[in-house]
Structures are given as C-alpha cells and as structure tokens.
Tab-separated table of C-alpha atoms in Angstrom:
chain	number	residue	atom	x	y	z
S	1	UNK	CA	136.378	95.010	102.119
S	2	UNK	CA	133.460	93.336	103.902
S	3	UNK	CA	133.930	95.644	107.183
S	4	UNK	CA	134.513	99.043	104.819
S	5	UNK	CA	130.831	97.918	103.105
S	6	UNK	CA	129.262	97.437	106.709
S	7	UNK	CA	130.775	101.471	107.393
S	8	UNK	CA	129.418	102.454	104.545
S	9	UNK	CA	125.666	100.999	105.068
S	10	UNK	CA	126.238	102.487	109.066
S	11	UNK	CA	126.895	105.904	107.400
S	12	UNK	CA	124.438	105.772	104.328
S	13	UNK	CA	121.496	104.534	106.876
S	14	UNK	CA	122.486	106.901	109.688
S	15	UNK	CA	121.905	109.966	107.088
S	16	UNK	CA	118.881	108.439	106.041
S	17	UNK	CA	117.535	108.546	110.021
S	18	UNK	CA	118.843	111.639	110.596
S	19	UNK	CA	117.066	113.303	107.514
S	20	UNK	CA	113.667	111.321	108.624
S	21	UNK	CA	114.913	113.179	112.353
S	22	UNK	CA	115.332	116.502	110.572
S	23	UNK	CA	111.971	116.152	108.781
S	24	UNK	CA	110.015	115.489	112.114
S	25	UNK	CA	111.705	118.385	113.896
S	26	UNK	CA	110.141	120.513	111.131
S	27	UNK	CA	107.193	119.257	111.577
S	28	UNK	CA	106.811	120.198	115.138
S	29	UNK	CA	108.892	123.783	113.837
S	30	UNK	CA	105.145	124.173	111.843
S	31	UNK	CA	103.251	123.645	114.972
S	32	UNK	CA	105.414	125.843	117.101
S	33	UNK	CA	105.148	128.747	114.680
S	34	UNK	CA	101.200	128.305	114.087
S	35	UNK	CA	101.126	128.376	118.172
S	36	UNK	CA	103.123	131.646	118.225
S	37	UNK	CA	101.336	133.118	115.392
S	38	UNK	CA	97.962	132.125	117.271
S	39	UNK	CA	99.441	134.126	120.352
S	40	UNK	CA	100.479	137.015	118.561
S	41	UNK	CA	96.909	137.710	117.359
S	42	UNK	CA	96.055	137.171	120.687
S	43	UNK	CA	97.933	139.807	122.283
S	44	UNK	CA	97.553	141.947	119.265
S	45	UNK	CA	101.126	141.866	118.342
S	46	UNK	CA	102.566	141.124	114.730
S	47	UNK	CA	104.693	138.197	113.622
S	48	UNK	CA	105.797	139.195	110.241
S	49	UNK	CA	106.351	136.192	107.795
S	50	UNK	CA	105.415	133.220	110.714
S	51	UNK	CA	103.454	131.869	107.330
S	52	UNK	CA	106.474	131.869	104.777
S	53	UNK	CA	108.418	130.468	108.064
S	54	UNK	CA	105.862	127.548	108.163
S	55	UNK	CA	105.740	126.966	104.426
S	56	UNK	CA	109.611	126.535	104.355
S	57	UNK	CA	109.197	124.381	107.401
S	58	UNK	CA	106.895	122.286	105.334
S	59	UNK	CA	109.018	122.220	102.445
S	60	UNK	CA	111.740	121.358	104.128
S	61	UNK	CA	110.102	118.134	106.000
S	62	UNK	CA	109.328	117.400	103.265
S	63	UNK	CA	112.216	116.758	101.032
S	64	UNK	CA	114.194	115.578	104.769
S	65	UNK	CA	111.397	112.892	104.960
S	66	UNK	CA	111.927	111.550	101.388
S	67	UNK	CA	114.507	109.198	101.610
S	68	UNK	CA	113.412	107.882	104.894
S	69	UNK	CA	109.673	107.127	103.754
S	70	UNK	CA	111.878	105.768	100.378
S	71	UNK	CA	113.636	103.151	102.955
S	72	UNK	CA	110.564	102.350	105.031
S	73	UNK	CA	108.028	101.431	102.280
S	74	UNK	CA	105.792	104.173	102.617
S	75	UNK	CA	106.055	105.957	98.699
S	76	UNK	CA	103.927	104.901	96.578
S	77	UNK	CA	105.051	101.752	94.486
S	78	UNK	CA	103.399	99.920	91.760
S	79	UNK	CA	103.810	96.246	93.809
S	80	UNK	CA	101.039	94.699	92.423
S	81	UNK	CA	102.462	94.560	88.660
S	82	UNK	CA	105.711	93.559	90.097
S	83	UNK	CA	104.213	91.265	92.140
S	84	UNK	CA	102.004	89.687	88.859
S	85	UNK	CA	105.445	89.220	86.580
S	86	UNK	CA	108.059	87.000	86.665
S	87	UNK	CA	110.915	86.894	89.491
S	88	UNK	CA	113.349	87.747	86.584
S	89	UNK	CA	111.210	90.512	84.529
S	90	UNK	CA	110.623	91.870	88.279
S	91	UNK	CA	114.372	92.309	88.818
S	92	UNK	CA	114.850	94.178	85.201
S	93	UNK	CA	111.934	96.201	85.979
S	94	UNK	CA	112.860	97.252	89.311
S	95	UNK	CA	116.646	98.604	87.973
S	96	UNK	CA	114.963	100.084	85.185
S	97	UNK	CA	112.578	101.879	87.805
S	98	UNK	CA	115.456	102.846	90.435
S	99	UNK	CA	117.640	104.271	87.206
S	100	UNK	CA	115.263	105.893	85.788
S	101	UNK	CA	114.569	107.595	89.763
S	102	UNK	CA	118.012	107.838	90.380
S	103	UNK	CA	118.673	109.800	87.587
S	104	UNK	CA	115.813	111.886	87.694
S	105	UNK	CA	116.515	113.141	91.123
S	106	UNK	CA	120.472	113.629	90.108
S	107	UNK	CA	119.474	115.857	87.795
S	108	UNK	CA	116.429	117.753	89.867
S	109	UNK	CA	119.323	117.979	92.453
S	110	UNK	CA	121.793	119.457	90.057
S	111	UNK	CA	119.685	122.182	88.912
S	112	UNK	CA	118.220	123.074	92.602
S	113	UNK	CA	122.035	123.674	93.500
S	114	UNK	CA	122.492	126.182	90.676
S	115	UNK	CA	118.821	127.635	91.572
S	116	UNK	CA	120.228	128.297	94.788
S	117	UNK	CA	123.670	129.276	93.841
S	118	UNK	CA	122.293	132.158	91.826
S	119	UNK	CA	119.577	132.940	94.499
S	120	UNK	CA	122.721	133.555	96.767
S	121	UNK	CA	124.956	135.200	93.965
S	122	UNK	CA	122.170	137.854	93.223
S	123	UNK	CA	120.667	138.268	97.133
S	124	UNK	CA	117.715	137.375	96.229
S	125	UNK	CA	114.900	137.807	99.116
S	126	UNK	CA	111.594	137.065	99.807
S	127	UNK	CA	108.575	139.149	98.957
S	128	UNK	CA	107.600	138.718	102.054
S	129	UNK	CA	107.882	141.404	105.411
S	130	UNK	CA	110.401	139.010	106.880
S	131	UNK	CA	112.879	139.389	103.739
S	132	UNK	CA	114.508	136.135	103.838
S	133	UNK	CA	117.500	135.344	101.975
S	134	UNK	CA	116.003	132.795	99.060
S	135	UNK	CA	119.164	130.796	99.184
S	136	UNK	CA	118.353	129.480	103.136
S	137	UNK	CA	114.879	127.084	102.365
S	138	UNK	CA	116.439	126.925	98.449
S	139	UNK	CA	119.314	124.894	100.363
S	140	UNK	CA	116.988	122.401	102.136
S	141	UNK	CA	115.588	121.325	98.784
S	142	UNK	CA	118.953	120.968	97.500
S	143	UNK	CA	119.890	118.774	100.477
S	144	UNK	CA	116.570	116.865	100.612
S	145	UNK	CA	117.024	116.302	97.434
S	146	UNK	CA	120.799	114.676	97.479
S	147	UNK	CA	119.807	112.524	100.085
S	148	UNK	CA	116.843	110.970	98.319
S	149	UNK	CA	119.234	110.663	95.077
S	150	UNK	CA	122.078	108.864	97.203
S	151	UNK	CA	118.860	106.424	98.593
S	152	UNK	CA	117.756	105.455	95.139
S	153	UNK	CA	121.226	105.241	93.612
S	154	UNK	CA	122.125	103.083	97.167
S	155	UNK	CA	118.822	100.798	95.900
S	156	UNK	CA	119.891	100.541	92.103
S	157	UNK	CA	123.141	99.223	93.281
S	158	UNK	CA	121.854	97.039	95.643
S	159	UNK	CA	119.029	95.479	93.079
S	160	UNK	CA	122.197	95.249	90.716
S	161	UNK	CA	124.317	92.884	93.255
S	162	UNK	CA	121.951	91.619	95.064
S	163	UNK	CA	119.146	91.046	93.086
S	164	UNK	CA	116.564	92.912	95.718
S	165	UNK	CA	116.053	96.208	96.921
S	166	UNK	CA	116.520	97.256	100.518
S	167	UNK	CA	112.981	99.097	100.992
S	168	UNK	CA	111.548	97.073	104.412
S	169	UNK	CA	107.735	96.499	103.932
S	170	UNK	CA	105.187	98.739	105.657
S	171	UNK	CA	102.901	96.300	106.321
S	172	UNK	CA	101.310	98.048	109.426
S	173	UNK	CA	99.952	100.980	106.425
S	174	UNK	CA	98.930	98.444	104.342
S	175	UNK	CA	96.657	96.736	106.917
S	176	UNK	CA	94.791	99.472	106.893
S	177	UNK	CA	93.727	99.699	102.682
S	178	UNK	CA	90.058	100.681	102.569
C-alpha cells in the first residue's frame, strides 16, 4: 500500500511540474508571437489574430501555472490568521478552506467542460480574422482547471490524514514584503 501511495504522489507531483512546464512554455509562446507580430509590421506584412493567439497563450499559462504556484506557496493565503489561532482551530480551518476550494474549482471545472463541449458541438469560432475553433483555448481552461481541482482535493486529503498541508513555503517572495 505504502509503495502504491509513493506512485501516486510521483504521478500527482509530476502533473503538477509538467502543468507549471506547460505554463512557462506559454509564456515564452506570448513573447514569440509579440516578436513576430513586431516583424510583421516591420516588413509590412499582416499576421491576422497574433493578439487573440497571445491572449489564449496567456490564458492558458495561466490556468497551467495554478496548481504549481498552489504547491509552491506563491497564491495568496491568509497565514497570518492561521498563524494567530490555535494549532487545532488552524487544522479545522484549513479543511474547511481546501473544501470549500476544492469544491469550488470541481464545479468551475464541470461547467468549463460543458462550455466547451457545446463550443465544439455548435463550431463555434472566433470573431476574430484567424477564426479559431472556440473549443481549442476553451480546453486549456478546462484542463487548467482539473489540475488545480486534483491539487486542492490532493491538499484536503492530506490536511485530513496528516494533519498539514503539502504547500512548501516561499520564503525567498516573502523576503522581499515592502
């Protein structure tokens, strides 16, 4: 049991990197679009939609870098009233805050699958010149949006059992508080 629990945190933190991967390789898909948009004016050539291309970048590194920030302490998180109650009033606020997450984004990812769905059903497209297929950056936030509901569920459980989260301390950001 104890070696099928190690597989599973391999897997669940491997997908958490990977998204954190994905999110930074859309990050540099921004800059290499505002690049060849810059040399398309330029030359005086046209590169229909490069903006709607960059803003679905954006959305998608986005909701790929959720889960990873999530893991390495850098959302936002109320520490300082957790940090002022009680070690046991912490631990029942800290399920109640990873349920309450958990469920939210179960549901937000529920509905962005049927958004999608029916984007693809109906062939919808952008408004755009480039006419993308809605469904395509729909998808990312669908995925994004999985992974940081698996992350927060893989936190509630952990809290539950072990009494603590899993979320490492960012401690290098924090140094820097102004």
């Amino acid at each position: 049991m104890t070696g099928l629990l190690r597989g599973l945190r391999r897997v669940l933190d491997f997908i958490y990197l990977a998204a954190g991967v994905l999110a930074a390789l859309c990050l540099i898909a921004i800059l290499l679009l505002i690049v060849a948009q810059m040399v398309a004016r330029w030359t005086g050539e046209i590169f229909p939609g490069a903006a709607n291309y960059a803003g679905y970048a954006m959305a998608a590194a986005s909701f790929f870098a959720f889960a990873n920030a999530l893991n390495r302490g850098a959302h936002i998180r109320v520490s300082l009233v957790l940090n002022a109650v009680p070690t046991r009033f912490r631990r029942f606020l800290e399920i109640w805050c990873f349920g309450i997450a958990a469920a939210v984004m179960w549901y937000f990812t529920y509905y962005a699958y049927w958004f999608t769905y029916w984007s693809w059903k109906f062939k919808e497209v952008s408004q755009a010149q480039d006419a993308t297929p809605m469904w395509i950056p729909q998808s990312v936030m669908v995925i994004g949006g999985a992974i940081l509901a698996l992350s927060l569920t893989d936190h509630l459980i952990h809290v539950l059992f072990r009494g603590d989260h899993r979320i490492k301390r960012n401690l290098v950001d924090q140094s820097f508080a102004e």
